[in-house]
Short mmCIF file of C-alpha atoms in Angstrom, two decimals:
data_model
loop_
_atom_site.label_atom_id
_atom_site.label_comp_id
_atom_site.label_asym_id
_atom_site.label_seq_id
_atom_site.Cartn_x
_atom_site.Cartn_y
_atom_site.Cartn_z
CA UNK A 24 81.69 96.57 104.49
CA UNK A 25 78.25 96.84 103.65
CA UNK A 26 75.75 93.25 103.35
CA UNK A 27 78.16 91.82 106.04
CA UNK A 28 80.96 91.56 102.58
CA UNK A 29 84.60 91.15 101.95
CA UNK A 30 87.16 94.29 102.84
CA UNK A 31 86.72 97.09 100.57
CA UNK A 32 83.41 95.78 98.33
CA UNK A 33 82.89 99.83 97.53
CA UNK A 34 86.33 100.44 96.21
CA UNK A 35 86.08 96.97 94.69
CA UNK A 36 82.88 98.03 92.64
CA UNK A 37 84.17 101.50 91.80
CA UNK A 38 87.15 100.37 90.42
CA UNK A 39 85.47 97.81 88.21
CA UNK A 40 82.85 100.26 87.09
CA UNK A 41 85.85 102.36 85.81
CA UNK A 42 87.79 99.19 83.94
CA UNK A 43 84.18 98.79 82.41
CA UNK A 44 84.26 102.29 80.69
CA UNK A 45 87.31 101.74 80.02
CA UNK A 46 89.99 99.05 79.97
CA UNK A 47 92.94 101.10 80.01
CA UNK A 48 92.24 103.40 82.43
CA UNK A 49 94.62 104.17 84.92
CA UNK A 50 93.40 102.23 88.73
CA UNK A 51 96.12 103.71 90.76
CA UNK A 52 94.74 107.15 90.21
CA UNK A 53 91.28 106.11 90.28
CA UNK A 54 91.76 104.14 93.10
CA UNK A 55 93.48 107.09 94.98
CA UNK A 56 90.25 109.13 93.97
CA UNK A 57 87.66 106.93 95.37
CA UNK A 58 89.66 106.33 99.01
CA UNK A 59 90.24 110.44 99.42
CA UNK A 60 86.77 110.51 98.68
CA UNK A 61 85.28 107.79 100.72
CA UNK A 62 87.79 108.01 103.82
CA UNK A 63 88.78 111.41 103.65
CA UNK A 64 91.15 112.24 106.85
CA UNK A 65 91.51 108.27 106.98
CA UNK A 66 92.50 108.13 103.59
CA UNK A 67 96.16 108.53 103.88
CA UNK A 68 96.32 105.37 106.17
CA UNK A 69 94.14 103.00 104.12
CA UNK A 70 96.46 104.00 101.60
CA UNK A 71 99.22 102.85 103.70
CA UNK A 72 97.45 99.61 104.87
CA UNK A 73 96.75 98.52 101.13
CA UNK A 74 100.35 99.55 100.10
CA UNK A 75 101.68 97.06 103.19
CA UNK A 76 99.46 94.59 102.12
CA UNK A 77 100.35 94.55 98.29
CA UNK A 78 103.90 94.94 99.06
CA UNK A 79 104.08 91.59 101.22
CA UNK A 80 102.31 89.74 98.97
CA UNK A 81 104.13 91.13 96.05
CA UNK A 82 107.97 90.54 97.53
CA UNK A 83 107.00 87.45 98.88
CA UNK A 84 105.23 85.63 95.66
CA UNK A 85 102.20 85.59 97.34
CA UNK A 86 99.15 83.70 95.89
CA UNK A 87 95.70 85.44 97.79
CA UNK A 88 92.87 83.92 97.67
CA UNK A 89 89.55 83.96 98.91
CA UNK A 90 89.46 80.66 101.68
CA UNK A 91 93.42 81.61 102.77
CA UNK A 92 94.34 79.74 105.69
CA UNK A 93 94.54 82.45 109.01
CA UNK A 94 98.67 81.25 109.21
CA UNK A 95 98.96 82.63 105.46
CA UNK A 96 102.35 84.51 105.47
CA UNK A 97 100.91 88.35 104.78
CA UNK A 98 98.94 87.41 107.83
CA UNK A 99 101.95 86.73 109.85
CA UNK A 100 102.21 88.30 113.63
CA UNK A 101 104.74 91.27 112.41
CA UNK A 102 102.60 91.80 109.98
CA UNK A 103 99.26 92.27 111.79
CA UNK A 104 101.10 94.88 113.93
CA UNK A 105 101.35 97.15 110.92
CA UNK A 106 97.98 96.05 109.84
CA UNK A 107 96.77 97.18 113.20
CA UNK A 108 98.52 100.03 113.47
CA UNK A 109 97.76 101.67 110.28
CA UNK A 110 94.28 100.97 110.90
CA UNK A 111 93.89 102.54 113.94
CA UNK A 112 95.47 105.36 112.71
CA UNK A 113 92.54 104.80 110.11
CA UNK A 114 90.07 105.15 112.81
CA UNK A 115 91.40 107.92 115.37
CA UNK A 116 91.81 110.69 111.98
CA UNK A 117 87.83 110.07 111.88
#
């Protein structure tokens, strides 16, 4: 990310730009938006990388935060294959 930041700052700030405007605005399509945009050919595997990620942490009752210890279970071995995967994938559409 840009400044040496957290994973996806721009997406970050784009999406909270659009809650500004307006509250009730629908993120999944604006977040869709910004990564076809900003990735383009990648796009479809960021997608899938951000999907994984939410899933995990959604099925498992996964609390994320910001200081998470590098043995936090969405960070588990199986898991870091698919990470990897998908975001080579990522990088070899480019």
């Amino acid at each position: 990310a840009a400044g040496g930041g957290t994973d996806f700052n721009e997406l970050r700030a784009y999406i909270i730009s659009k809650l500004l405007w307006d509250p009730d605005t629908d993120v999944k399509k604006h977040m869709d938006e910004f990564i076809d945009y900003y990735y383009q050919d990648a796009g479809v595997y960021i997608k899938e990388y951000i999907k994984a990620l939410t899933d995990k942490v959604e099925k498992d009752n996964i609390h994320v935060g910001f200081n998470d210890h590098p043995l936090a279970e969405y960070l588990e071995e199986d898991m870091l294959d698919v990470y990897d995967t998908l975001l080579d994938k990522a990088q070899d559409a480019v």
